[in-house]
Coordinates of N, CA and C in Angstrom, one line a residue:
M1 N 93.5 110.0 110.6 CA 92.6 108.8 110.8 C 91.5 109.3 111.8
R2 N 90.4 108.7 111.6 CA 89.3 108.9 112.5 C 89.1 107.7 113.4
V3 N 89.1 107.9 114.7 CA 89.0 106.7 115.6 C 87.6 106.6 116.1
V4 N 87.0 105.4 115.9 CA 85.6 105.1 116.3 C 85.7 104.3 117.6
K5 N 84.8 104.6 118.5 CA 84.7 103.9 119.8 C 85.8 104.4 120.8
R6 N 86.0 105.8 120.7 CA 87.0 106.3 121.7 C 86.5 106.1 123.1
R7 N 85.2 105.9 123.3 CA 84.7 105.6 124.6 C 85.4 104.4 125.2
T8 N 85.7 103.4 124.4 CA 86.3 102.2 124.8 C 87.7 102.5 125.4
L9 N 88.4 103.4 124.8 CA 89.7 103.8 125.3 C 89.5 104.5 126.7
E10 N 88.5 105.4 126.8 CA 88.3 106.1 128.0 C 87.9 105.1 129.2
D11 N 87.1 104.2 128.8 CA 86.7 103.1 129.8 C 87.9 102.3 130.2
S12 N 88.8 102.1 129.3 CA 90.0 101.3 129.5 C 91.0 102.0 130.5
W13 N 91.2 103.3 130.3 CA 92.1 104.0 131.1 C 91.5 104.3 132.5
T14 N 90.2 104.2 132.6 CA 89.5 104.3 133.9 C 89.8 103.0 134.7
K15 N 89.7 101.9 134.0 CA 89.9 100.6 134.6 C 91.4 100.4 134.9
Y16 N 92.3 100.7 134.0 CA 93.7 100.5 134.1 C 94.4 101.9 134.1
R17 N 94.5 102.5 135.3 CA 94.9 103.9 135.4 C 96.3 104.1 134.8
D18 N 97.2 103.2 134.9 CA 98.5 103.4 134.3 C 98.6 103.3 132.8
A19 N 97.5 103.0 132.2 CA 97.4 103.0 130.7 C 96.9 104.3 130.1
E20 N 96.5 105.2 131.0 CA 95.9 106.5 130.5 C 96.9 107.3 129.6
G21 N 98.1 107.5 130.0 CA 99.0 108.3 129.3 C 99.4 107.6 127.9
P22 N 99.7 106.3 128.0 CA 100.0 105.7 126.7 C 98.8 105.6 125.7
L23 N 97.6 105.4 126.2 CA 96.5 105.4 125.3 C 96.2 106.8 124.8
K24 N 96.3 107.8 125.6 CA 96.1 109.2 125.0 C 97.2 109.5 124.0
A25 N 98.4 109.0 124.2 CA 99.5 109.3 123.2 C 99.1 108.5 121.9
W26 N 98.7 107.2 122.0 CA 98.4 106.4 120.9 C 97.2 107.1 120.1
F27 N 96.2 107.6 120.8 CA 95.1 108.2 120.2 C 95.5 109.5 119.4
A28 N 96.3 110.3 120.0 CA 96.8 111.6 119.4 C 97.6 111.2 118.1
E29 N 98.5 110.3 118.2 CA 99.3 109.9 117.1 C 98.5 109.3 116.0
T30 N 97.5 108.5 116.3 CA 96.6 107.9 115.3 C 95.7 108.9 114.6
V31 N 95.2 109.8 115.3 CA 94.4 110.9 114.7 C 95.2 111.7 113.8
A32 N 96.5 111.9 114.1 CA 97.3 112.7 113.2 C 97.9 111.9 112.0
A33 N 97.7 110.6 112.1 CA 98.3 109.7 111.0 C 97.4 109.7 109.8
D34 N 98.0 109.2 108.7 CA 97.2 109.0 107.4 C 97.7 107.7 106.9
W35 N 97.1 106.6 107.4 CA 97.5 105.2 107.0 C 96.7 104.8 105.8
A36 N 97.4 104.5 104.7 CA 96.8 104.1 103.5 C 97.0 102.5 103.4
S37 N 97.8 101.9 104.2 CA 98.0 100.5 104.1 C 98.6 100.0 105.4
P38 N 98.7 98.7 105.6 CA 99.4 98.1 106.8 C 100.8 98.6 106.9
D39 N 101.5 98.8 105.7 CA 102.9 99.2 105.7 C 103.0 100.5 106.4
D40 N 102.0 101.4 106.2 CA 102.1 102.7 106.9 C 102.0 102.6 108.4
V41 N 101.2 101.7 108.9 CA 101.1 101.4 110.3 C 102.4 100.9 110.8
R42 N 103.0 99.9 110.1 CA 104.3 99.3 110.5 C 105.4 100.3 110.5
A43 N 105.3 101.3 109.6 CA 106.4 102.3 109.6 C 106.3 103.2 110.8
Q44 N 105.1 103.4 111.3 CA 105.0 104.3 112.5 C 105.1 103.5 113.8
Y45 N 104.7 102.2 113.8 CA 104.7 101.3 115.0 C 105.4 100.0 114.6
R46 N 106.7 99.9 114.8 CA 107.4 98.7 114.4 C 106.9 97.5 115.1
T47 N 106.4 97.6 116.3 CA 106.0 96.4 117.0 C 104.6 96.0 116.8
A48 N 103.8 96.8 116.0 CA 102.4 96.5 115.7 C 102.4 95.2 114.9
S49 N 101.4 94.4 115.2 CA 101.2 93.1 114.5 C 100.0 93.3 113.6
I50 N 100.2 93.0 112.3 CA 99.1 93.0 111.4 C 98.5 91.6 111.3
V51 N 97.2 91.6 111.5 CA 96.5 90.3 111.6 C 95.4 90.3 110.5
G52 N 95.5 89.5 109.5 CA 94.5 89.5 108.5 C 94.6 90.7 107.7
D53 N 93.4 91.1 107.0 CA 93.4 92.2 106.1 C 93.2 93.5 106.8
E54 N 92.6 93.5 108.0 CA 92.3 94.8 108.6 C 92.6 94.9 110.1
R55 N 92.9 93.9 110.8 CA 93.2 94.0 112.2 C 94.6 94.3 112.5
V56 N 94.8 95.1 113.5 CA 96.2 95.5 114.0 C 96.2 95.4 115.5
V57 N 97.3 94.9 116.0 CA 97.4 94.7 117.5 C 98.6 95.6 117.8
F58 N 98.4 96.5 118.8 CA 99.4 97.4 119.3 C 99.8 97.0 120.7
N59 N 101.1 97.1 121.0 CA 101.6 96.9 122.3 C 101.5 98.2 123.0
I60 N 100.9 98.3 124.2 CA 100.7 99.5 125.0 C 101.4 99.4 126.3
K61 N 102.1 100.4 126.7 CA 102.9 100.4 127.9 C 103.8 99.3 128.1
G62 N 104.7 99.2 127.1 CA 105.8 98.2 127.1 C 105.3 96.8 127.0
N63 N 104.2 96.6 126.3 CA 103.6 95.2 126.1 C 102.8 94.7 127.3
K64 N 102.5 95.6 128.3 CA 101.7 95.2 129.4 C 100.3 95.1 129.0
Y65 N 99.9 95.9 128.0 CA 98.5 95.9 127.5 C 98.5 95.7 126.0
R66 N 97.4 95.2 125.5 CA 97.2 95.1 124.0 C 96.0 95.8 123.6
L67 N 96.1 96.5 122.5 CA 95.0 97.2 121.8 C 94.8 96.6 120.5
V68 N 93.5 96.2 120.2 CA 93.2 95.6 118.9 C 92.3 96.5 118.2
V69 N 92.6 96.8 117.0 CA 91.8 97.7 116.2 C 91.5 97.1 114.8
A70 N 90.4 97.5 114.2 CA 90.2 97.2 112.8 C 90.4 98.5 112.0
V71 N 91.1 98.4 110.9 CA 91.4 99.6 110.1 C 90.7 99.5 108.7
N72 N 90.0 100.5 108.4 CA 89.5 100.7 107.0 C 90.4 101.7 106.4
Y73 N 91.4 101.3 105.6 CA 92.4 102.2 105.1 C 91.8 103.2 104.1
R74 N 90.9 102.7 103.2 CA 90.3 103.6 102.2 C 89.5 104.7 102.9
A75 N 88.7 104.4 103.9 CA 87.9 105.4 104.6 C 88.7 106.2 105.7
R76 N 89.9 105.7 105.9 CA 90.7 106.3 107.0 C 90.0 106.2 108.4
L77 N 89.5 105.1 108.7 CA 88.8 104.8 109.9 C 89.5 103.7 110.7
V78 N 89.6 104.0 112.0 CA 90.1 103.0 113.0 C 89.1 102.7 114.0
F79 N 88.7 101.4 114.1 CA 87.6 100.9 115.0 C 88.3 100.2 116.2
I80 N 88.1 100.7 117.4 CA 88.6 100.0 118.6 C 87.8 98.8 118.8
K81 N 88.5 97.6 118.9 CA 87.8 96.4 119.1 C 88.1 95.8 120.5
F82 N 89.3 96.0 121.1 CA 89.6 95.4 122.3 C 90.8 96.1 123.0
F83 N 90.7 96.3 124.3 CA 91.8 96.7 125.1 C 91.9 95.9 126.4
G84 N 93.0 95.4 126.7 CA 93.1 94.6 127.9 C 94.6 94.2 128.2
T85 N 94.7 93.5 129.3 CA 96.1 93.1 129.7 C 96.5 92.0 128.7
H86 N 97.8 91.7 128.8 CA 98.3 90.7 127.9 C 97.7 89.4 128.1
A87 N 97.4 89.0 129.4 CA 96.7 87.8 129.8 C 95.3 87.7 129.2
E88 N 94.6 88.9 129.3 CA 93.2 88.9 128.7 C 93.3 88.8 127.2
Y89 N 94.2 89.4 126.6 CA 94.4 89.3 125.1 C 94.6 87.8 124.7
D90 N 95.4 87.1 125.5 CA 95.6 85.7 125.2 C 94.3 84.8 125.1
R91 N 93.2 85.3 125.7 CA 92.0 84.6 125.8 C 91.0 85.0 124.7
I92 N 91.4 85.9 123.8 CA 90.5 86.3 122.7 C 90.9 85.8 121.3
D93 N 90.0 85.8 120.4 CA 90.3 85.6 119.0 C 90.4 87.0 118.3
V94 N 91.6 87.4 118.0 CA 91.9 88.7 117.5 C 91.0 89.0 116.2
E95 N 90.8 88.0 115.4 CA 90.1 88.3 114.1 C 88.6 88.4 114.3
T96 N 88.1 88.0 115.4 CA 86.6 88.1 115.6 C 86.2 88.9 116.8
V97 N 87.1 89.4 117.6 CA 86.7 90.1 118.8 C 85.9 91.4 118.5
K98 N 84.9 91.6 119.3 CA 84.1 92.8 119.1 C 84.1 93.6 120.4
P99 N 83.9 94.9 120.3 CA 83.9 95.7 121.5 C 82.7 95.4 122.4

């Protein structure tokens, strides 16, 4: 998969230092993945939440943080849409949030 907006991840681990390791691990695993459908995401990340046709929410660092991405399965693209604490996540609309 190709991850778009990696800079959002870098900004996030600068703001939340304890998220750096988990975000780097997620990035490496995602770049190595080949997701053709939401089922492929769920096979790799059992706790991921599939929202709508393209949005996926990942629990990061034991659910302390949430990462929202949009996935274009056909083009093998993952767009970073949001990263923040669980409390910050509760204040957004997952289906419409933009970076």
